[in-house]
Coordinates of C-alpha atoms in Angstrom, one line a residue:
Chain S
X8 CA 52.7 227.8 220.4
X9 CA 55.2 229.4 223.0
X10 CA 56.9 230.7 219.8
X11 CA 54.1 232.8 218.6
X12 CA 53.4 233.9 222.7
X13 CA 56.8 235.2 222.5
X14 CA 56.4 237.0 219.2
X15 CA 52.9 238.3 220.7
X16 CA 54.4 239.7 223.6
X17 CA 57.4 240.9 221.8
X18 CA 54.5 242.7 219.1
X19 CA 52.7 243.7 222.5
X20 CA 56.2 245.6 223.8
X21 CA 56.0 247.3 220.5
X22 CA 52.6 249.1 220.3
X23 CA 53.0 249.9 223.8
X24 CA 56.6 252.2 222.9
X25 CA 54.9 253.2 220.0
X26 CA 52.1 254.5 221.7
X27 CA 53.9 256.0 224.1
X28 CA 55.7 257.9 221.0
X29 CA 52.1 259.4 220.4
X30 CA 51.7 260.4 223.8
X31 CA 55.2 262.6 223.8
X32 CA 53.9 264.1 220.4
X33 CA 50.3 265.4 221.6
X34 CA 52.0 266.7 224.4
X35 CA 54.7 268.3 222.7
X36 CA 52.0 269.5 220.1
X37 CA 50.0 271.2 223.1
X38 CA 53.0 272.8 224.5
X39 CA 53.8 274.3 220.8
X40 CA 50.6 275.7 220.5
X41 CA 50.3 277.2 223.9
X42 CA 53.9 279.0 223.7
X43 CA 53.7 279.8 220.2
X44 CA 50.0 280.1 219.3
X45 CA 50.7 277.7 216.6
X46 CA 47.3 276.5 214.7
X47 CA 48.8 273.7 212.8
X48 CA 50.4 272.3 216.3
X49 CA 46.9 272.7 217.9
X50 CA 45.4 270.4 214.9
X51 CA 47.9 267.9 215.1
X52 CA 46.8 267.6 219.2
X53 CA 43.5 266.5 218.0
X54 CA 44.8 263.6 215.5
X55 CA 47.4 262.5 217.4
X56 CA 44.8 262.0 220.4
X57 CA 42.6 260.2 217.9
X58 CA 45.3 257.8 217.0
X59 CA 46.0 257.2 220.8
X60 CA 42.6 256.2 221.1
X61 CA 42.8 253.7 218.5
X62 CA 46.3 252.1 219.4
X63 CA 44.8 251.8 222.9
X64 CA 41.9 249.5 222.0
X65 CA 44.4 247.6 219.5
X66 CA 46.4 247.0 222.4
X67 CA 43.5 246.4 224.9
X68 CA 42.3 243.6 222.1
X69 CA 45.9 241.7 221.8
X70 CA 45.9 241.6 225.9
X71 CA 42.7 240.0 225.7
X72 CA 43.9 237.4 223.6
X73 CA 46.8 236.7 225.3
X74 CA 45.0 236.1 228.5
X75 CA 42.6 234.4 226.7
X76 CA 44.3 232.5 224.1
X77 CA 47.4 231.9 226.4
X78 CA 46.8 231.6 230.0
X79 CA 49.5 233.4 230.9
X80 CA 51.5 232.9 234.7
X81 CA 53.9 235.0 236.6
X82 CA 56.0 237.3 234.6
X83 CA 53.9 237.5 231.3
X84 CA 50.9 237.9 233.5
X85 CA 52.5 240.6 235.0
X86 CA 53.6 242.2 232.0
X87 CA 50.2 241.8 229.9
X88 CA 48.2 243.6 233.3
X89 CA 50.6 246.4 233.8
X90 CA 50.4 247.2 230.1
X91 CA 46.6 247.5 230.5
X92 CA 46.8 249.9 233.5
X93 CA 49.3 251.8 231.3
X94 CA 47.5 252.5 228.2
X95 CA 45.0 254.0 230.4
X96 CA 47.0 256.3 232.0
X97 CA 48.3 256.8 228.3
X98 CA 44.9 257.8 227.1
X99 CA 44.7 259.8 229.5
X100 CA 47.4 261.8 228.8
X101 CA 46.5 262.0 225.0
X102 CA 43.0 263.7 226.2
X103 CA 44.8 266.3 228.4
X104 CA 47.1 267.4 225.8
X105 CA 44.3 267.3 223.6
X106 CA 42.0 269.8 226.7
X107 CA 45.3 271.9 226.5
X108 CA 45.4 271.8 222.9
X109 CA 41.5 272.8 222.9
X110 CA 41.9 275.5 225.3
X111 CA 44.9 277.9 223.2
X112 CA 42.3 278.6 221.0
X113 CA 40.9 280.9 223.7
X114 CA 44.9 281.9 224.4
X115 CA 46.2 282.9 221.3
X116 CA 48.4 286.0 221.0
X117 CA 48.1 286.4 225.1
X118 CA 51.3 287.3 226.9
X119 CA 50.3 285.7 229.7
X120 CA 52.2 282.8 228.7
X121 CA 55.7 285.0 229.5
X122 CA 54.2 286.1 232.8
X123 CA 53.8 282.2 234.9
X124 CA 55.7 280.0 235.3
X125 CA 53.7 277.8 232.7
X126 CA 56.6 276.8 229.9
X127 CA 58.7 275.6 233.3
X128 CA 55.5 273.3 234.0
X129 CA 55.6 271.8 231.3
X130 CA 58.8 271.2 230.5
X131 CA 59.2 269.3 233.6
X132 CA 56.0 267.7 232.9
X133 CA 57.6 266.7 229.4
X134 CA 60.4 265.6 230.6
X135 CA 59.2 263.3 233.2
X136 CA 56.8 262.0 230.2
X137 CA 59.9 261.3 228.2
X138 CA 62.0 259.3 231.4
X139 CA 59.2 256.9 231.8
X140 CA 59.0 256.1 228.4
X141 CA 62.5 255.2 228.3
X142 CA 62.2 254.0 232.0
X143 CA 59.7 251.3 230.1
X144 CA 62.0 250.4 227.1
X145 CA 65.0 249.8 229.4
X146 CA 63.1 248.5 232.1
X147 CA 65.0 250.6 234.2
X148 CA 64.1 251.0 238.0
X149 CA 66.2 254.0 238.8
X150 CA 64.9 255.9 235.7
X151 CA 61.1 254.8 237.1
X152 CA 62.3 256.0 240.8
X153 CA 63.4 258.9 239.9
X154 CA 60.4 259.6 237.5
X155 CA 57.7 259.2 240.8
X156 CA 60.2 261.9 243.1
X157 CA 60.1 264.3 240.0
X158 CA 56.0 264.8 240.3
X159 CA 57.2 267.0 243.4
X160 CA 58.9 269.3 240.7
X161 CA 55.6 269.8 239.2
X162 CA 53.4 270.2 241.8
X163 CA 55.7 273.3 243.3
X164 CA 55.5 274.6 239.9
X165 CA 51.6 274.3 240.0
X166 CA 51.3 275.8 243.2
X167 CA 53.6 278.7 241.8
X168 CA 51.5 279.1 238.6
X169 CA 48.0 279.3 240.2
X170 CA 49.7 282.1 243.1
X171 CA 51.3 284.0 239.7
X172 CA 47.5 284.0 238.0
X173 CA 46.1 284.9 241.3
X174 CA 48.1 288.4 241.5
X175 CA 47.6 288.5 237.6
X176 CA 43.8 289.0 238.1
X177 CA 43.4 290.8 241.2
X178 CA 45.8 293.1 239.1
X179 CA 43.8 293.3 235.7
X180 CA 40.2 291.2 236.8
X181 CA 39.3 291.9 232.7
X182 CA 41.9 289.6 232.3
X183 CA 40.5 287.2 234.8
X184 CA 38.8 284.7 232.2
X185 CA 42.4 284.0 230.0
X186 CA 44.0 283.4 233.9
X187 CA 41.1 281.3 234.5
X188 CA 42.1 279.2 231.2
X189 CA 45.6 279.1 232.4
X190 CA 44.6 277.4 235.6
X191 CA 43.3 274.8 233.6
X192 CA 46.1 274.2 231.9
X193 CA 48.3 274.2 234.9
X194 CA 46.0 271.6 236.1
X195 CA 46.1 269.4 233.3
X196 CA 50.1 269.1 232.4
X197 CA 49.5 268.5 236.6
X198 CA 47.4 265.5 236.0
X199 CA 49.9 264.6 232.8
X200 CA 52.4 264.3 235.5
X201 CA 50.1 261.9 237.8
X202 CA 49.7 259.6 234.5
X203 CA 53.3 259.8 234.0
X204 CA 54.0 258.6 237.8
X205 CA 51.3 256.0 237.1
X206 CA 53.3 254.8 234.1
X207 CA 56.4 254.8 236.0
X208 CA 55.0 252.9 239.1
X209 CA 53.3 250.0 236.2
X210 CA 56.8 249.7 235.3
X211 CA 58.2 249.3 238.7
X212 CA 55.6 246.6 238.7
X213 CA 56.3 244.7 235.8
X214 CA 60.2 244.6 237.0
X215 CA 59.5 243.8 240.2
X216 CA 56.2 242.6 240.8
X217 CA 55.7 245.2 243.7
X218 CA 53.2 248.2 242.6
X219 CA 54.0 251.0 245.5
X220 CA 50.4 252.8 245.2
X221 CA 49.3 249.5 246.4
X222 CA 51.4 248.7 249.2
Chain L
X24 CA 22.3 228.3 225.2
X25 CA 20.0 231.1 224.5
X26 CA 18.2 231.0 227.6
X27 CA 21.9 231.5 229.4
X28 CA 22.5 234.3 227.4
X29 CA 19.8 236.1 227.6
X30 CA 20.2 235.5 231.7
X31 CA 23.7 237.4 231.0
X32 CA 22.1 240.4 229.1
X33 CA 20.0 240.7 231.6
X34 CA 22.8 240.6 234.2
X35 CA 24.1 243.1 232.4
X36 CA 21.5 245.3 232.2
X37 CA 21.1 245.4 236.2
X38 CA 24.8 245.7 236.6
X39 CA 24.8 248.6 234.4
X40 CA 21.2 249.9 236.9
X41 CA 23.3 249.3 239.9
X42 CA 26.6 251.2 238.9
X43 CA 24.5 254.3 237.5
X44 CA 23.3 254.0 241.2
X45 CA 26.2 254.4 242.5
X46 CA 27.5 257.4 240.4
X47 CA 24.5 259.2 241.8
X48 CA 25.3 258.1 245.2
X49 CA 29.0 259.5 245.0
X50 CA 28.3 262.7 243.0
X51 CA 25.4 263.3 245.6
X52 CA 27.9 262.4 248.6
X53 CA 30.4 264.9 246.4
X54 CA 28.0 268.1 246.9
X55 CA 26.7 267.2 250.6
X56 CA 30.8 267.3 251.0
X57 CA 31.1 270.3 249.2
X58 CA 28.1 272.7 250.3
X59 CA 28.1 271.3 254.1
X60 CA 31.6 270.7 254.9
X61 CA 30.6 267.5 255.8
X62 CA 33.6 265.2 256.3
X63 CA 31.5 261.4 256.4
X64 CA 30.1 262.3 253.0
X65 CA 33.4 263.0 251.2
X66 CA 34.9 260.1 253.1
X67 CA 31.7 257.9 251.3
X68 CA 32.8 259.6 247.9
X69 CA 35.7 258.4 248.2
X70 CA 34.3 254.9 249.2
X71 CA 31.8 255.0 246.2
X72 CA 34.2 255.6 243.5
X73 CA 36.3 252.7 244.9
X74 CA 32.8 250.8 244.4
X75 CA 32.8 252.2 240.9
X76 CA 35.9 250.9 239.8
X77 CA 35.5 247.8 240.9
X78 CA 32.2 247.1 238.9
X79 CA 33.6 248.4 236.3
X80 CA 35.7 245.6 236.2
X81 CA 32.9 243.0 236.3
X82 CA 30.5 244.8 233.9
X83 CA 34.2 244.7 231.5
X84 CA 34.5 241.3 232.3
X85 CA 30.9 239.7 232.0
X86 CA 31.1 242.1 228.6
X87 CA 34.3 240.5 227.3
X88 CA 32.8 237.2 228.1
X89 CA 29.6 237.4 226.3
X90 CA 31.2 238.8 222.9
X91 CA 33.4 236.0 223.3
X92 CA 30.7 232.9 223.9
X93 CA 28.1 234.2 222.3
X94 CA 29.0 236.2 219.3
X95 CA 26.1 238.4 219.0
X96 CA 25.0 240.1 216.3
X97 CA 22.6 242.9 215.9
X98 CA 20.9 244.7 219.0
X99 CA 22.9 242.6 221.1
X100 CA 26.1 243.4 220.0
X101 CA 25.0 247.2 220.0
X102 CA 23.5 247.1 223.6
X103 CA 27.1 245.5 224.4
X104 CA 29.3 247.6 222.9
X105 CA 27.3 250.2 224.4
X106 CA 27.9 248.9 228.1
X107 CA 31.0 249.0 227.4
X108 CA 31.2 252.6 226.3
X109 CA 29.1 253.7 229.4
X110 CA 30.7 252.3 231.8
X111 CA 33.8 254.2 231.2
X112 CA 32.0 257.4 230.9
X113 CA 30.4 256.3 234.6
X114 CA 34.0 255.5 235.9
X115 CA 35.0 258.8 234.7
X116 CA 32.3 260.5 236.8
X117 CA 32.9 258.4 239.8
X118 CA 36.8 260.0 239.9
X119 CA 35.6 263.8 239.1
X120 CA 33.1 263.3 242.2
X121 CA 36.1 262.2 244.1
X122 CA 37.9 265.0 242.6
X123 CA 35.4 267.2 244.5
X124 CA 35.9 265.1 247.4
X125 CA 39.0 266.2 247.8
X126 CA 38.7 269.6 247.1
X127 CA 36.0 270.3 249.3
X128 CA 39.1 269.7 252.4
X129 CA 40.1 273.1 251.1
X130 CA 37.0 274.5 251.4
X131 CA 35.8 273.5 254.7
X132 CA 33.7 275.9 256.4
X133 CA 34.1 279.0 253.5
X134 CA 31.0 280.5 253.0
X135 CA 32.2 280.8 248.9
X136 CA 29.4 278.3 248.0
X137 CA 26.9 280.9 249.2
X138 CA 27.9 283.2 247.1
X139 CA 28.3 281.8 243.4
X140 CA 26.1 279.6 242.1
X141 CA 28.4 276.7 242.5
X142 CA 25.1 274.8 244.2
X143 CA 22.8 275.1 241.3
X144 CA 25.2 273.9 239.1
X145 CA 25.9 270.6 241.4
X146 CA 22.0 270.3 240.9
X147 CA 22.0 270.7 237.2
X148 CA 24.3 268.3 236.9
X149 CA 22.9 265.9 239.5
X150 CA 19.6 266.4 237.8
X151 CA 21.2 265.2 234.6
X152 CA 22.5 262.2 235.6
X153 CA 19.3 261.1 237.2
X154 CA 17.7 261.4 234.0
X155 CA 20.1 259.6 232.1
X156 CA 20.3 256.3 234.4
X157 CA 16.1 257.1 234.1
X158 CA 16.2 256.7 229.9
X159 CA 19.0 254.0 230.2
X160 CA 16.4 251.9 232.7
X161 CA 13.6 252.9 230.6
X162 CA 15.0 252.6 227.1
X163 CA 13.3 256.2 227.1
X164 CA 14.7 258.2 224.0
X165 CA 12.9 261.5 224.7
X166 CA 14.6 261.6 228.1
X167 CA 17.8 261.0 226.8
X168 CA 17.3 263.6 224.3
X169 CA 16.1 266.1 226.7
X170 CA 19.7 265.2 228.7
X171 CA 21.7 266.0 226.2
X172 CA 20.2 269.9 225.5
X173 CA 20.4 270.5 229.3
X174 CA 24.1 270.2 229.0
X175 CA 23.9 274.1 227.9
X176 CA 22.3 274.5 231.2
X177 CA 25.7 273.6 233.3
X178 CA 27.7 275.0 230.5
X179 CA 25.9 278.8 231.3
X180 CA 26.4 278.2 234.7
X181 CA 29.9 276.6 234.7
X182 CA 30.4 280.6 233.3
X183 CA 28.4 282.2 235.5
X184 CA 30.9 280.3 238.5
X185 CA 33.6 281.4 236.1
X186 CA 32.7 285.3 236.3
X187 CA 32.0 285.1 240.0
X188 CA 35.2 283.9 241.2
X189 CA 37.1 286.2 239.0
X190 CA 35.2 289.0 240.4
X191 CA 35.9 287.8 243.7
X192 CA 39.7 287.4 243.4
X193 CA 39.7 290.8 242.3
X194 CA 38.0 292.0 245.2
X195 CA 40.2 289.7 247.7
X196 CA 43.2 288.5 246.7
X197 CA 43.8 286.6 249.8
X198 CA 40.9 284.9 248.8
X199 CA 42.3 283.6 245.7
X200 CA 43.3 280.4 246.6
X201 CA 39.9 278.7 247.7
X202 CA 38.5 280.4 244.5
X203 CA 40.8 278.8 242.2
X204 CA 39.9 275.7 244.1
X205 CA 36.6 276.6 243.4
X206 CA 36.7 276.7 239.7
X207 CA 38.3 273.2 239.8
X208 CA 35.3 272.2 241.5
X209 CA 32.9 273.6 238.8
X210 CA 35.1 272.2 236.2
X211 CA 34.8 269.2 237.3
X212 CA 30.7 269.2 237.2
X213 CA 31.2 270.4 234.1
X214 CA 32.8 267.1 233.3
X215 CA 30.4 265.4 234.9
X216 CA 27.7 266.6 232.8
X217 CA 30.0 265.9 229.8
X218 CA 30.0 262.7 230.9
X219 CA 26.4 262.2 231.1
X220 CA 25.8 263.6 227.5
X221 CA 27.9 260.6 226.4
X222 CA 25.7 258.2 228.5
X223 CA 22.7 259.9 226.9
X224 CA 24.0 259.3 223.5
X225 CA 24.9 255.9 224.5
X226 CA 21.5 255.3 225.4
X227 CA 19.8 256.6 222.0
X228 CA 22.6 254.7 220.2
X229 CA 21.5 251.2 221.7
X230 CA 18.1 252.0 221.1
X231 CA 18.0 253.2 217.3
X232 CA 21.2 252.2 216.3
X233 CA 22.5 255.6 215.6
X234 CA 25.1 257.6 217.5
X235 CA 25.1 261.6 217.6
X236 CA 28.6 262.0 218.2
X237 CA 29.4 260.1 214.9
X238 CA 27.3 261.5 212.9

């Protein structure tokens, strides 16, 4: 019995880096089609946000059983509810990249890309995606720590963006609805990099068994 | 055993009454925040969605528990998968109306919401969600229908805001941060009435068995 727990959580561990694997994609996917106006990256958004969907209810079901079938204490426990939180916050992240993904169509061929600080946004946004990930695989503190101080990075760069599309259309107000559309992508690799410190604080968690946003 | 589970449905069904409730009560305590400055009503949105989240969690749990006891099959199972898929779709407004919460700091006393149509889209939206709690309570399919085409409604709107901040940017730059938050704001009604389309459809599907969506 505690043999197949183990190889259940061990399985568990599994889909949860693998999902997180989907996650980097549709957001690298997004981030291809808004620099590069690339169709087929745009397309693969979508599907890989479909198969987030679907690894997160696999992984919601095997949590259920575990706490069902297993009555899990301490530790496990621990582990089996922060994964639960996380694949939220993953899901989450698969639907903004697939928004950002959504909204190049209306982007396409636009310079406005060059002109804000966007590509900075999400590369920092990306890479703070990337560090919890591995942050989760190693469980390593630092890695999360340093994860939750990064968000800063990204909300500067927000703040940057919006002031940069803000001259942009009192400049050229015909250009006003493409800025508009920028915002919102500003916003949402913003709110990828709230998920991400999410993810990073659940990991805190299931090393520590202290989750900050609740202290 | 059948009486006890159709106690539980029926639990279900006025958990399901009371959390719609409450999505009205924190989008409604959203606007009064946003269109009076009013600092109680944002500090209840924020309250509400807290409330939201937390019945949530019941409505999951008493969901989990009856697919797991009592195996249903047919309109049950349907009525319970549909819970299921509502109440996420409610949690999901609860946070955009405490989205607008916190926005509306940003806002206090600008007269901006006089001067796009930022109210009448609150109301459209507001409007919609009555009606779908309304067909959910009522089983009422026409009203759930009629939901789902007045999403057009906020969708015009949502681009009438659009247009209206852009053209007032242009005309005051120094303006252009309260307009940007602005346009948040309206994007986030427009969720909400996303939102509601999905309760809508999750209302037809329990009640004929077909979903729009998945058609």
């Amino acid at each position: 019995m505690r043999n197949q727990f183990e190889k259940q959580l061990q399985q568990l561990n599994e889909d949860l880096i693998s999902m997180g694997a989907l996650c980097k994609e549709a957001v690298a996917d997004a981030m291809t089609a808004l620099l590069y106006s690339d169709k087929q990256a745009r397309q693969k958004a979508f599907l890989t946000e479909y198969e987030i969907d679907h690894k997160e209810r696999d992984i919601e079901s095997l949590c259920m059983k575990l706490l069902l079938q297993q009555q899990p204490v301490a530790r496990d426990l621990r582990n089996i509810s922060a994964a639960l939180k996380m694949i939220s916050d993953m899901e989450r992240i698969g639907d903004q990249a697939s928004d950002i993904a959504d909204i190049t169509k209306y982007l396409e061929n636009s310079e406005l890309t060059q002109h804000v600080h966007i590509q900075q946004m999400a590369e920092a946004a990306m890479g703070m995606l990337t560090d919890s990930i591995e942050a989760f695989v190693k469980k390593d503190l630092l890695l999360a720590r340093k994860v939750m101080k990064q968000d800063d990075v990204v909300d500067e760069l927000f703040n940057q963006v919006k002031s940069e599309l803000i001259t942009a259309i009192a400049e050229e107000s015909d250009q006003g609805e493409i800025c508009i559309d920028m915002v919102m992508v500003a916003k949402y690799f913003e709110r990828i990099a709230d998920h991400v410190v999410n993810i990073a604080e659940w990991v805190e968690y299931s090393v520590t068994g202290e989750h900050k946003a609740h202290e």
